[in-house]
Short mmCIF file of C-alpha atoms and ligand atoms in Angstrom, two decimals:
data_model
loop_
_atom_site.label_atom_id
_atom_site.label_comp_id
_atom_site.label_asym_id
_atom_site.label_seq_id
_atom_site.Cartn_x
_atom_site.Cartn_y
_atom_site.Cartn_z
CA MET A 13 89.60 -15.32 -48.94
CA ILE A 14 86.38 -14.94 -46.31
CA PRO A 15 83.89 -17.47 -47.90
CA LEU A 16 80.27 -15.85 -47.83
CA ASN A 17 78.16 -18.61 -46.17
CA GLU A 18 74.65 -17.57 -45.94
CA PRO A 19 72.36 -18.17 -48.75
CA PHE A 20 70.78 -15.30 -50.93
CA ASP A 21 68.75 -13.85 -53.18
CA LEU A 22 69.86 -10.89 -55.00
CA VAL A 23 66.89 -9.01 -56.46
CA LEU A 24 68.51 -6.33 -58.91
CA PHE A 25 66.59 -3.48 -59.97
CA GLY A 26 68.06 -1.53 -63.09
CA ALA A 27 69.95 -4.37 -64.29
CA SER A 28 70.19 -3.42 -67.55
CA GLY A 29 71.73 -0.28 -66.44
CA ASP A 30 75.44 1.12 -66.80
CA LEU A 31 76.15 0.33 -63.25
CA SER A 32 74.77 -3.16 -63.24
CA THR A 33 76.46 -4.11 -66.39
CA ARG A 34 79.85 -2.29 -65.69
CA LYS A 35 80.35 -2.80 -62.05
CA LEU A 36 77.90 -5.09 -60.40
CA PHE A 37 77.49 -8.26 -62.81
CA PRO A 38 81.93 -8.16 -62.79
CA ALA A 39 81.89 -8.15 -59.29
CA LEU A 40 79.47 -11.06 -58.71
CA PHE A 41 81.20 -12.89 -61.10
CA SER A 42 84.65 -12.23 -59.72
CA LEU A 43 83.23 -13.70 -56.34
CA HIS A 44 81.92 -16.80 -57.83
CA LEU A 45 85.40 -17.03 -59.47
CA ASP A 46 87.20 -16.95 -56.01
CA GLY A 47 85.11 -19.23 -54.92
CA ARG A 48 83.42 -17.20 -52.46
CA LEU A 49 79.54 -17.32 -53.24
CA PRO A 50 77.79 -19.91 -51.10
CA SER A 51 76.34 -22.85 -53.26
CA GLU A 52 72.72 -21.54 -52.77
CA TRP A 53 72.27 -18.18 -54.35
CA ARG A 54 70.36 -16.54 -56.94
CA LEU A 55 70.23 -13.30 -58.76
CA VAL A 56 66.98 -11.80 -59.68
CA ALA A 57 67.58 -9.55 -62.60
CA LEU A 58 64.96 -7.12 -63.57
CA TYR A 59 65.24 -4.51 -66.36
CA ARG A 60 63.14 -2.20 -67.67
CA ARG A 61 62.64 -3.33 -71.33
CA GLU A 62 62.81 -6.55 -73.26
CA HIS A 63 66.34 -7.45 -73.85
CA VAL A 64 67.09 -10.26 -76.30
CA ASP A 65 69.67 -12.87 -74.53
CA PHE A 66 70.45 -10.23 -71.86
CA ILE A 67 72.84 -12.26 -69.73
CA GLU A 68 74.66 -14.18 -72.65
CA ASN A 69 75.55 -10.60 -73.80
CA LEU A 70 76.91 -9.70 -70.88
CA ARG A 71 79.57 -12.72 -70.95
CA ILE A 72 81.98 -11.11 -73.92
CA PRO A 73 82.63 -7.80 -71.93
CA ILE A 74 83.16 -9.75 -68.83
CA MET A 75 85.32 -12.06 -70.19
CA LEU A 76 87.65 -9.23 -71.70
CA ASN A 77 87.58 -7.80 -68.28
CA HIS A 78 89.31 -10.77 -67.12
CA ASN A 79 91.70 -10.89 -70.44
CA THR A 80 90.33 -13.94 -71.47
CA ASN A 81 87.71 -15.69 -73.67
CA ASP A 82 89.10 -19.41 -72.92
CA GLU A 83 87.00 -22.83 -72.56
CA SER A 84 87.42 -23.14 -68.91
CA MET A 85 86.35 -19.75 -68.10
CA LYS A 86 83.31 -20.27 -70.28
CA ALA A 87 82.40 -23.14 -68.22
CA LYS A 88 82.74 -20.97 -65.11
CA TRP A 89 80.47 -18.46 -66.58
CA ASP A 90 77.49 -20.65 -67.31
CA THR A 91 77.65 -22.23 -63.97
CA PHE A 92 77.42 -18.57 -62.85
CA ALA A 93 74.60 -18.20 -65.51
CA THR A 94 72.66 -20.84 -63.88
CA HIS A 95 72.35 -18.64 -61.04
CA ILE A 96 70.50 -15.93 -62.59
CA VAL A 97 66.74 -15.32 -63.48
CA SER A 98 65.99 -12.29 -65.64
CA PHE A 99 62.66 -10.62 -66.88
CA SER A 100 61.54 -7.17 -67.65
CA PHE A 101 59.82 -5.50 -64.57
CA ASP A 102 58.29 -1.86 -64.54
CA ALA A 103 58.95 -0.94 -60.87
CA THR A 104 56.93 1.78 -60.86
CA ALA A 105 53.41 -0.39 -61.24
CA PRO A 106 52.11 -1.58 -58.04
CA GLU A 107 50.85 -5.10 -59.47
CA ASN A 108 53.84 -6.28 -60.13
CA TYR A 109 55.31 -6.80 -57.10
CA GLY A 110 52.98 -9.99 -56.15
CA GLU A 111 54.22 -11.78 -59.15
CA LEU A 112 58.03 -11.01 -58.30
CA LYS A 113 57.38 -12.36 -54.94
CA THR A 114 57.08 -16.01 -57.14
CA PHE A 115 60.43 -15.51 -57.61
CA VAL A 116 61.69 -14.87 -54.17
CA ASN A 117 63.04 -17.50 -52.36
CA GLN A 118 61.08 -16.96 -48.67
CA MET A 119 63.21 -19.99 -46.98
CA PRO A 120 63.95 -18.54 -43.47
CA ASP A 121 67.80 -19.28 -43.91
CA THR A 122 67.92 -17.39 -47.13
CA SER A 123 68.45 -13.89 -47.14
CA THR A 124 67.08 -11.41 -49.64
CA ILE A 125 68.98 -8.61 -50.93
CA PHE A 126 67.10 -5.72 -52.86
CA TYR A 127 69.75 -3.54 -54.88
CA LEU A 128 68.30 -0.63 -56.09
CA ALA A 129 70.50 0.47 -58.94
CA THR A 130 67.88 2.96 -60.30
CA PRO A 131 67.49 6.48 -60.13
CA SER A 132 66.41 7.47 -56.52
CA VAL A 133 63.13 9.13 -57.17
CA LEU A 134 62.18 5.33 -57.63
CA TYR A 135 62.95 4.35 -54.11
CA GLY A 136 60.03 5.22 -52.14
CA LYS A 137 57.84 3.45 -54.87
CA ILE A 138 59.98 0.55 -54.85
CA CYS A 139 60.04 0.41 -51.19
CA THR A 140 56.21 0.42 -51.03
CA GLY A 141 55.78 -2.45 -53.66
CA LEU A 142 57.67 -4.41 -52.04
CA ALA A 143 56.04 -3.80 -48.44
CA ASN A 144 52.66 -4.30 -50.12
CA ALA A 145 53.86 -7.88 -51.62
CA GLN A 146 55.21 -8.46 -47.83
CA LEU A 147 58.64 -8.65 -49.20
CA ASN A 148 60.44 -6.29 -46.56
CA THR A 149 60.95 -9.38 -44.17
CA GLU A 150 63.32 -9.42 -40.97
CA ASN A 151 65.77 -11.37 -43.36
CA SER A 152 65.71 -8.69 -46.15
CA ARG A 153 68.18 -5.82 -47.04
CA ILE A 154 68.20 -3.19 -49.25
CA VAL A 155 70.96 -1.43 -50.86
CA LEU A 156 70.58 1.95 -52.27
CA GLU A 157 72.88 3.56 -54.73
CA LYS A 158 74.07 7.27 -54.74
CA PRO A 159 73.01 10.09 -55.25
CA ILE A 160 70.22 9.75 -52.65
CA GLY A 161 67.98 12.87 -53.44
CA SER A 162 69.04 15.75 -55.26
CA ASP A 163 68.74 18.31 -52.33
CA LEU A 164 68.38 18.24 -48.50
CA THR A 165 64.49 18.10 -48.85
CA SER A 166 64.26 15.19 -51.40
CA ALA A 167 66.88 13.13 -49.77
CA LYS A 168 64.71 13.30 -46.26
CA ASP A 169 62.02 12.59 -48.16
CA ILE A 170 63.19 9.66 -49.80
CA ASN A 171 64.78 8.25 -46.54
CA GLU A 172 61.68 8.52 -44.74
CA LEU A 173 59.89 6.82 -47.75
CA VAL A 174 62.38 3.64 -47.14
CA SER A 175 62.78 4.06 -43.47
CA GLN A 176 58.79 3.36 -43.35
CA HIS A 177 59.43 -0.27 -44.78
CA PHE A 178 62.89 -0.83 -43.71
CA LYS A 179 65.06 -0.76 -40.37
CA GLU A 180 68.45 1.50 -40.46
CA GLN A 181 69.97 -1.68 -39.83
CA GLN A 182 68.53 -3.21 -43.19
CA ILE A 183 69.83 -0.24 -45.21
CA PHE A 184 73.13 -0.30 -47.28
CA ARG A 185 73.81 2.97 -48.65
CA ILE A 186 76.57 2.37 -50.67
CA ASP A 187 79.33 4.69 -51.48
CA HIS A 188 81.65 2.67 -53.96
CA TYR A 189 84.94 4.71 -52.87
CA LEU A 190 84.80 3.13 -49.18
CA GLY A 191 85.17 -0.21 -50.88
CA LYS A 192 88.49 0.57 -52.68
CA GLU A 193 91.60 -0.74 -50.90
CA THR A 194 93.68 2.35 -50.23
CA VAL A 195 90.79 3.79 -47.90
CA GLN A 196 90.51 1.08 -45.52
CA ASN A 197 94.38 0.99 -45.77
CA LEU A 198 94.03 4.60 -44.63
CA LEU A 199 92.02 3.59 -41.83
CA VAL A 200 94.26 1.00 -40.83
CA LEU A 201 97.42 3.48 -41.48
CA ARG A 202 96.04 5.93 -39.37
CA PHE A 203 94.43 3.71 -36.43
CA ALA A 204 96.91 0.91 -35.94
CA ASN A 205 100.16 2.89 -36.13
CA THR A 206 101.09 5.64 -33.23
CA ILE A 207 103.35 7.25 -35.60
CA PHE A 208 100.77 9.17 -37.81
CA GLU A 209 98.66 9.71 -35.22
CA SER A 210 100.79 12.37 -33.38
CA GLN A 211 101.01 14.07 -36.45
CA TRP A 212 97.75 14.18 -37.73
CA SER A 213 96.42 17.68 -36.54
CA GLN A 214 96.39 21.32 -37.04
CA LYS A 215 100.26 21.38 -35.06
CA TYR A 216 101.91 19.36 -38.28
CA ILE A 217 99.50 19.79 -41.37
CA ASP A 218 99.26 22.39 -43.45
CA ASN A 219 96.83 21.46 -45.77
CA ILE A 220 95.17 18.01 -47.46
CA GLN A 221 93.85 18.00 -50.95
CA ILE A 222 91.58 15.39 -52.40
CA THR A 223 91.62 15.26 -56.05
CA ILE A 224 89.35 12.64 -58.33
CA SER A 225 89.87 13.23 -61.74
CA GLU A 226 88.83 11.76 -64.82
CA THR A 227 89.58 11.76 -68.28
CA LEU A 228 86.39 10.33 -69.60
CA GLY A 229 83.39 12.73 -70.42
CA VAL A 230 79.71 12.04 -69.70
CA GLU A 231 79.91 8.98 -72.02
CA GLU A 232 76.78 6.95 -72.24
CA ARG A 233 74.82 8.61 -69.08
CA ALA A 234 74.41 12.29 -70.61
CA GLU A 235 70.92 12.74 -69.42
CA PHE A 236 71.33 11.19 -66.14
CA TYR A 237 74.44 13.62 -65.52
CA ASP A 238 72.86 16.53 -67.19
CA GLN A 239 70.30 16.34 -64.16
CA VAL A 240 72.83 15.67 -61.71
CA GLY A 241 76.18 17.56 -62.33
CA ALA A 242 79.78 16.83 -60.22
CA LEU A 243 78.65 18.11 -57.02
CA ARG A 244 75.95 15.49 -56.35
CA ASP A 245 77.45 12.74 -58.44
CA MET A 246 81.08 13.00 -56.55
CA GLY A 247 80.96 15.99 -54.12
CA GLN A 248 78.09 14.94 -51.91
CA ASN A 249 79.36 11.38 -51.56
CA HIS A 250 82.69 10.31 -52.84
CA LEU A 251 84.89 13.39 -51.57
CA LEU A 252 83.25 14.11 -48.63
CA GLN A 253 83.33 10.12 -47.46
CA LEU A 254 87.28 10.59 -48.09
CA LEU A 255 87.37 13.54 -46.07
CA CYS A 256 85.53 11.68 -43.34
CA ILE A 257 88.33 9.14 -43.64
CA VAL A 258 90.97 11.18 -43.26
CA ALA A 259 89.86 13.47 -40.59
CA MET A 260 87.69 11.39 -38.34
CA GLU A 261 88.70 10.94 -34.68
CA PRO A 262 89.82 7.17 -33.63
CA PRO A 263 86.32 5.13 -33.34
CA SER A 264 86.57 3.28 -29.88
CA ARG A 265 86.06 0.07 -32.12
CA PHE A 266 85.90 -1.15 -35.64
CA THR A 267 81.96 -1.76 -35.73
CA ALA A 268 79.79 -0.13 -38.26
CA ASP A 269 78.19 2.14 -35.61
CA ALA A 270 81.54 3.66 -34.03
CA VAL A 271 82.98 4.32 -37.31
CA ARG A 272 80.08 6.03 -38.68
CA ASP A 273 79.64 7.97 -35.54
CA GLU A 274 83.05 9.38 -35.97
CA LYS A 275 82.47 10.26 -39.60
CA VAL A 276 79.11 12.17 -38.56
CA LYS A 277 80.76 14.19 -36.26
CA VAL A 278 83.49 15.30 -39.06
CA LEU A 279 80.41 16.23 -41.25
CA ARG A 280 78.55 18.20 -38.58
CA ALA A 281 81.79 20.41 -37.86
CA LEU A 282 81.94 21.77 -41.39
CA ARG A 283 81.90 25.29 -41.38
CA THR A 284 78.89 26.42 -43.18
CA LEU A 285 78.87 28.37 -46.37
CA ASN A 286 77.41 31.52 -46.64
CA ASP A 287 76.54 33.12 -50.34
CA LEU A 288 79.87 35.04 -50.13
CA ASP A 289 81.82 31.78 -49.09
CA VAL A 290 80.38 30.00 -51.76
CA HIS A 291 81.47 32.46 -54.22
CA LYS A 292 85.25 32.74 -52.66
CA LYS A 293 85.66 28.81 -51.74
CA VAL A 294 83.79 26.69 -54.47
CA VAL A 295 84.36 26.82 -58.20
CA ARG A 296 82.33 24.87 -60.56
CA GLY A 297 83.55 24.82 -64.01
CA GLN A 298 82.16 22.97 -67.46
CA TYR A 299 84.50 21.18 -69.94
CA LYS A 300 84.77 22.76 -73.32
CA THR A 301 86.26 21.17 -76.43
CA GLY A 302 89.97 19.90 -76.31
CA VAL A 303 92.35 16.98 -76.48
CA SER A 304 91.79 14.04 -74.25
CA ASN A 305 94.08 10.75 -74.56
CA GLY A 306 95.49 12.34 -77.78
CA SER A 307 92.06 12.81 -79.54
CA ALA A 308 90.09 15.58 -80.00
CA VAL A 309 86.87 15.68 -77.97
CA LYS A 310 83.39 17.54 -77.85
CA GLY A 311 82.42 20.38 -75.22
CA TYR A 312 80.05 19.38 -72.88
CA VAL A 313 77.07 20.85 -74.60
CA ASN A 314 77.95 19.02 -77.42
CA GLU A 315 77.44 15.69 -75.91
CA ALA A 316 74.43 13.77 -77.07
CA GLY A 317 71.73 13.98 -74.76
CA VAL A 318 72.81 16.86 -73.26
CA ASP A 319 70.62 20.49 -73.38
CA PRO A 320 72.74 22.54 -75.42
CA ALA A 321 71.73 25.55 -72.68
CA SER A 322 73.46 23.57 -69.80
CA GLU A 323 74.74 25.25 -66.97
CA THR A 324 75.32 21.85 -65.31
CA GLU A 325 78.93 21.53 -63.48
CA THR A 326 81.24 19.09 -64.92
CA TYR A 327 84.23 20.20 -62.11
CA VAL A 328 83.89 21.34 -58.87
CA ALA A 329 86.52 22.73 -56.41
CA MET A 330 86.06 23.31 -52.76
CA LYS A 331 88.06 24.75 -49.90
CA VAL A 332 86.21 23.05 -46.86
CA GLU A 333 87.07 23.83 -43.07
CA ILE A 334 86.47 21.54 -40.24
CA ASP A 335 85.40 23.77 -37.21
CA ASN A 336 87.38 21.26 -34.19
CA TRP A 337 90.65 21.25 -32.17
CA ARG A 338 92.13 19.04 -34.32
CA TRP A 339 91.51 20.62 -37.93
CA ALA A 340 91.14 24.69 -36.73
CA GLY A 341 93.15 26.43 -39.67
CA VAL A 342 93.68 23.32 -41.54
CA PRO A 343 92.02 24.01 -44.99
CA PHE A 344 90.72 20.85 -47.06
CA TYR A 345 90.77 21.43 -50.62
CA LEU A 346 88.69 19.15 -52.55
CA ARG A 347 88.16 18.61 -56.55
CA THR A 348 86.87 16.40 -58.90
CA GLY A 349 86.04 16.61 -62.63
CA LYS A 350 85.80 15.23 -66.21
CA ARG A 351 87.98 15.36 -69.00
CA LEU A 352 90.88 16.72 -66.94
CA ALA A 353 94.74 15.89 -67.60
CA HIS A 354 94.91 12.28 -66.03
CA ARG A 355 92.47 9.99 -64.29
CA ALA A 356 94.11 9.59 -60.56
CA CYS A 357 92.60 9.62 -57.05
CA GLU A 358 94.86 10.91 -54.53
CA ILE A 359 94.29 12.08 -50.92
CA VAL A 360 97.50 14.22 -49.92
CA VAL A 361 98.40 15.33 -46.73
CA ASN A 362 101.00 18.51 -46.89
CA PHE A 363 102.90 18.62 -43.81
CA LYS A 364 104.07 22.16 -42.30
CA GLU A 365 107.39 23.27 -43.15
CA VAL A 366 110.19 22.88 -40.46
CA PRO A 367 109.83 25.95 -38.07
CA HIS A 368 113.47 26.88 -38.40
CA SER A 369 115.85 25.31 -41.09
CA ILE A 370 119.43 24.98 -40.10
CA PHE A 371 120.05 24.07 -43.69
CA ASP A 372 120.07 25.92 -47.08
CA LEU A 373 116.81 24.97 -48.24
CA GLN A 374 116.23 26.70 -51.72
CA HIS A 375 112.62 25.72 -52.25
CA LYS A 376 111.66 25.44 -48.68
CA LYS A 377 108.14 24.99 -49.32
CA THR A 378 108.57 22.26 -51.58
CA MET A 379 110.63 20.39 -49.19
CA ALA A 380 107.98 20.03 -46.57
CA ASN A 381 107.11 16.37 -45.79
CA LYS A 382 103.67 14.88 -47.68
CA LEU A 383 102.01 11.46 -47.65
CA VAL A 384 100.51 10.34 -50.62
CA PHE A 385 97.56 8.19 -50.84
CA ARG A 386 96.88 6.80 -54.16
CA LEU A 387 93.38 5.41 -54.80
CA GLN A 388 93.95 4.73 -58.30
CA PRO A 389 94.96 4.26 -61.35
CA ASP A 390 97.32 2.05 -59.26
CA GLU A 391 97.27 2.22 -55.46
CA GLY A 392 99.91 2.70 -53.23
CA ILE A 393 101.27 5.22 -50.51
CA ARG A 394 103.76 7.39 -50.36
CA LEU A 395 105.99 9.30 -47.80
CA ILE A 396 108.03 12.16 -48.96
CA LEU A 397 111.20 13.13 -46.64
CA CYS A 398 114.23 15.04 -47.27
CA GLU A 399 117.78 13.44 -47.48
CA LYS A 400 121.17 14.64 -47.61
CA LYS A 401 122.11 14.14 -51.34
CA THR A 402 125.18 12.16 -51.34
CA GLY A 403 128.72 14.23 -52.31
CA PRO A 404 130.24 17.05 -50.81
CA GLY A 405 128.85 19.68 -48.80
CA VAL A 406 125.04 19.15 -47.11
CA ASN A 407 122.45 19.51 -49.95
CA VAL A 408 119.55 18.70 -49.40
CA ARG A 409 116.81 16.64 -51.83
CA SER A 410 113.17 15.01 -51.19
CA THR A 411 112.92 11.39 -51.30
CA GLU A 412 109.99 9.11 -51.31
CA LEU A 413 109.69 6.02 -49.09
CA SER A 414 107.29 4.18 -50.74
CA LEU A 415 104.54 1.79 -48.59
CA SER A 416 103.20 -0.21 -51.09
CA PRO A 417 100.92 -2.51 -49.65
CA ASP A 418 101.33 -5.95 -50.62
CA TYR A 419 98.54 -6.19 -52.35
CA LEU A 420 100.09 -4.19 -55.37
CA HIS A 421 102.11 -7.24 -55.68
CA ARG A 422 98.91 -9.70 -56.12
CA LYS A 423 97.84 -10.46 -59.55
CA ARG A 424 94.65 -8.65 -59.13
CA VAL A 425 93.19 -6.16 -56.90
CA PRO A 426 89.65 -6.93 -55.80
CA ASP A 427 86.98 -4.32 -57.37
CA ALA A 428 85.27 -1.87 -54.74
CA TYR A 429 82.20 -3.49 -55.58
CA GLU A 430 83.23 -7.10 -54.59
CA ARG A 431 84.01 -6.05 -51.36
CA LEU A 432 80.92 -4.19 -51.00
CA LEU A 433 78.77 -6.71 -52.25
CA GLY A 434 80.35 -9.49 -49.88
CA ASP A 435 79.84 -7.29 -47.32
CA VAL A 436 75.92 -6.67 -48.00
CA ILE A 437 75.97 -10.37 -48.09
CA SER A 438 77.57 -10.92 -44.94
CA ASN A 439 75.32 -7.71 -43.32
CA ASN A 440 78.12 -5.69 -42.61
CA GLN A 441 77.47 -1.79 -42.32
CA THR A 442 80.50 -0.61 -41.42
CA LEU A 443 81.55 0.85 -45.14
CA PHE A 444 77.83 1.94 -45.90
CA VAL A 445 76.93 5.32 -45.58
CA ARG A 446 74.18 5.94 -42.23
CA GLN A 447 70.99 7.89 -42.68
CA ASP A 448 72.46 10.74 -40.39
CA GLU A 449 75.97 10.91 -42.50
CA LEU A 450 73.68 11.37 -45.56
CA ILE A 451 71.51 14.37 -44.20
CA ALA A 452 74.58 15.80 -42.66
CA ALA A 453 76.28 15.85 -46.01
CA TRP A 454 73.40 17.13 -47.44
CA GLU A 455 73.00 19.85 -45.41
CA TRP A 456 76.27 21.16 -45.66
CA LEU A 457 75.80 21.01 -49.54
CA ASP A 458 72.74 22.79 -49.80
CA PRO A 459 73.63 26.35 -49.47
CA ILE A 460 75.72 25.61 -52.42
CA LEU A 461 73.17 24.37 -54.71
CA LYS A 462 70.86 27.02 -53.61
CA HIS A 463 73.49 29.73 -54.46
CA TRP A 464 74.43 28.04 -57.86
CA ASN A 465 70.02 28.12 -58.59
CA GLU A 466 70.02 31.81 -57.51
CA SER A 467 73.35 33.29 -59.35
CA GLU A 468 73.45 34.27 -62.60
CA GLN A 469 76.84 33.54 -63.58
CA GLY A 470 77.13 29.85 -64.84
CA PRO A 471 80.11 27.44 -64.62
CA GLU A 472 83.45 28.41 -65.39
CA PRO A 473 84.91 27.10 -68.93
CA TYR A 474 87.84 24.86 -69.03
CA ILE A 475 89.54 23.12 -71.93
CA SER A 476 89.06 19.56 -71.87
CA GLY A 477 92.26 17.74 -71.19
CA SER A 478 93.38 20.50 -68.85
CA TRP A 479 93.50 20.55 -65.17
CA GLY A 480 90.05 22.82 -64.83
CA PRO A 481 88.94 26.32 -64.46
CA ALA A 482 91.63 28.86 -63.84
CA ALA A 483 89.55 29.89 -61.06
CA SER A 484 90.33 27.02 -59.15
CA THR A 485 94.18 27.47 -59.38
CA LEU A 486 93.53 30.87 -58.22
CA MET A 487 91.47 29.81 -55.13
CA LEU A 488 94.51 28.01 -53.80
CA ALA A 489 96.90 30.93 -55.20
CA LYS A 490 95.26 32.99 -52.62
CA ASP A 491 95.64 31.16 -49.83
CA GLY A 492 99.66 30.78 -50.84
CA ARG A 493 99.07 27.20 -52.24
CA LEU A 494 99.06 25.15 -55.36
CA TRP A 495 97.38 21.97 -56.32
CA ASP A 496 99.69 18.98 -55.68
CA GLU A 497 99.80 17.79 -59.69
CA THR A 498 102.99 15.64 -59.03
CA PHE A 499 100.80 12.39 -60.06
CA SER A 500 100.93 13.99 -63.90
CA PRO A 501 103.56 11.65 -65.64
CA SER A 502 104.40 14.65 -67.57
CA GLU A 503 105.76 16.71 -64.59
CA GLN A 504 107.13 13.93 -63.14
CA GLU A 505 109.29 13.33 -66.02
CA ALA A 506 110.26 17.16 -66.30
CA ASP A 507 111.43 17.04 -62.61
CA GLU A 508 113.73 14.61 -63.34
C1 LIG B 606 80.52 7.12 -60.01
C2 LIG B 606 80.22 8.22 -60.91
O1 LIG B 606 80.05 7.38 -58.58
O2 LIG B 606 82.07 7.15 -59.95
C3 LIG B 606 80.86 8.65 -61.84
O3 LIG B 606 78.73 8.38 -60.84
C4 LIG B 606 82.29 8.63 -61.69
O4 LIG B 606 80.28 9.59 -62.57
C5 LIG B 606 82.59 7.07 -60.93
O5 LIG B 606 82.68 8.22 -63.16
C6 LIG B 606 83.96 7.24 -60.81
O6 LIG B 606 84.21 5.94 -60.03
P1 LIG B 606 85.88 5.43 -60.19
O7 LIG B 606 85.84 3.80 -59.27
O8 LIG B 606 86.03 4.83 -61.87
O9 LIG B 606 86.64 6.51 -60.07
#
């Protein structure tokens, strides 16, 4: 464990929101438990409304997360809590920022991190407030949660406002998927081995699939989600970032700008979609009633806080093409959705079939090699190969080589937010999104949003607990392919 030595003040806007309570506080507490935080650090937690015992109320769920409520852990929490000050704060009122300054340590050796866990429409106002109170010092950093903007124009406007007061080297645009262990392992696997690199192109790869499927619905975030939808919530950021990591060229070194230079090239090489393409290559869906994890669940428009006439998509699938030498002709199929059959996140690299088979392969297609990066719920990497079935004759069957990394045997895999908070504290931007990447992603997405806005056709319905709309299966079927759904336990059982 690398200790984070530099003293810091973390000013958290939106401290009582879903993200802060579910992810940020627990991540900071885990860093504290691992002894990684310096002796001098403070969290200035700002929330919108008055909350009685706000910090104490966080303790129980966080302890439960650690499967404990014992006294020693409680003592550790008590020490942790001494580092926190919290108060209600209206970020839209310019006069409040002067008062905030009195809470922030301005010592030259202490960095100040402003974490904006609020809707991105507030980013401009908050940055202006901080600048007017002269809080945007050389020693300050700002962390921006996604989605930044709701389309290309608003994303540009927000970036412009933020960059009036903070330099790019001070801006940390977070995408927590980049903090997941397997994503970093994918970088190592690709760029620390020669055997994969030689296979990593249109010469040997048939198609790549990236799936982020959730069983949850919109839960407590209906109001936010109904304004956003799956494409902005997961597509613009997590799915495209994963695609970049898979498709990028080897950077010359593992530094923030060298890595991000390569990712932005991928985004700029994405084939632009016209109206007809959107129709053919993008599927949007919305969940209806059904059964999820064994219980009957409501349809999206019946969820509390959702407009009953809502056309917001809770599912999106896309066929993405990259116009460069490495990837010409290799489709990347991306999909994500809520209330799907299983919770999983996988990147599946499907290799081409052998050019000529000397064996009697009954299911040639299913015998092609596959490299599977599983990000969740459990993490690991599998290589699917062919082997001879023991016994008479030469019968070929598929087998798996598990490249499960050593962290699977450790007690706890650190959450992505722990890693990323640690990177902000130690001022390392490698796993954060640069301005040009963000804009390039919106540039590619904008025609889809425009087409949907103008289209009379709403999202395709799908039953909760299914794998999404039939149109998505059809999209791949037209290319003679299937979604890889072998991560579904029931199907694995059926195969055996
Ligand atoms: C967030 C989205 O970025 O990622 C949520 O806003 C989604 O809608 C979440 O549920 C999924 O994250 P994870 O790490 O649980 O897969």
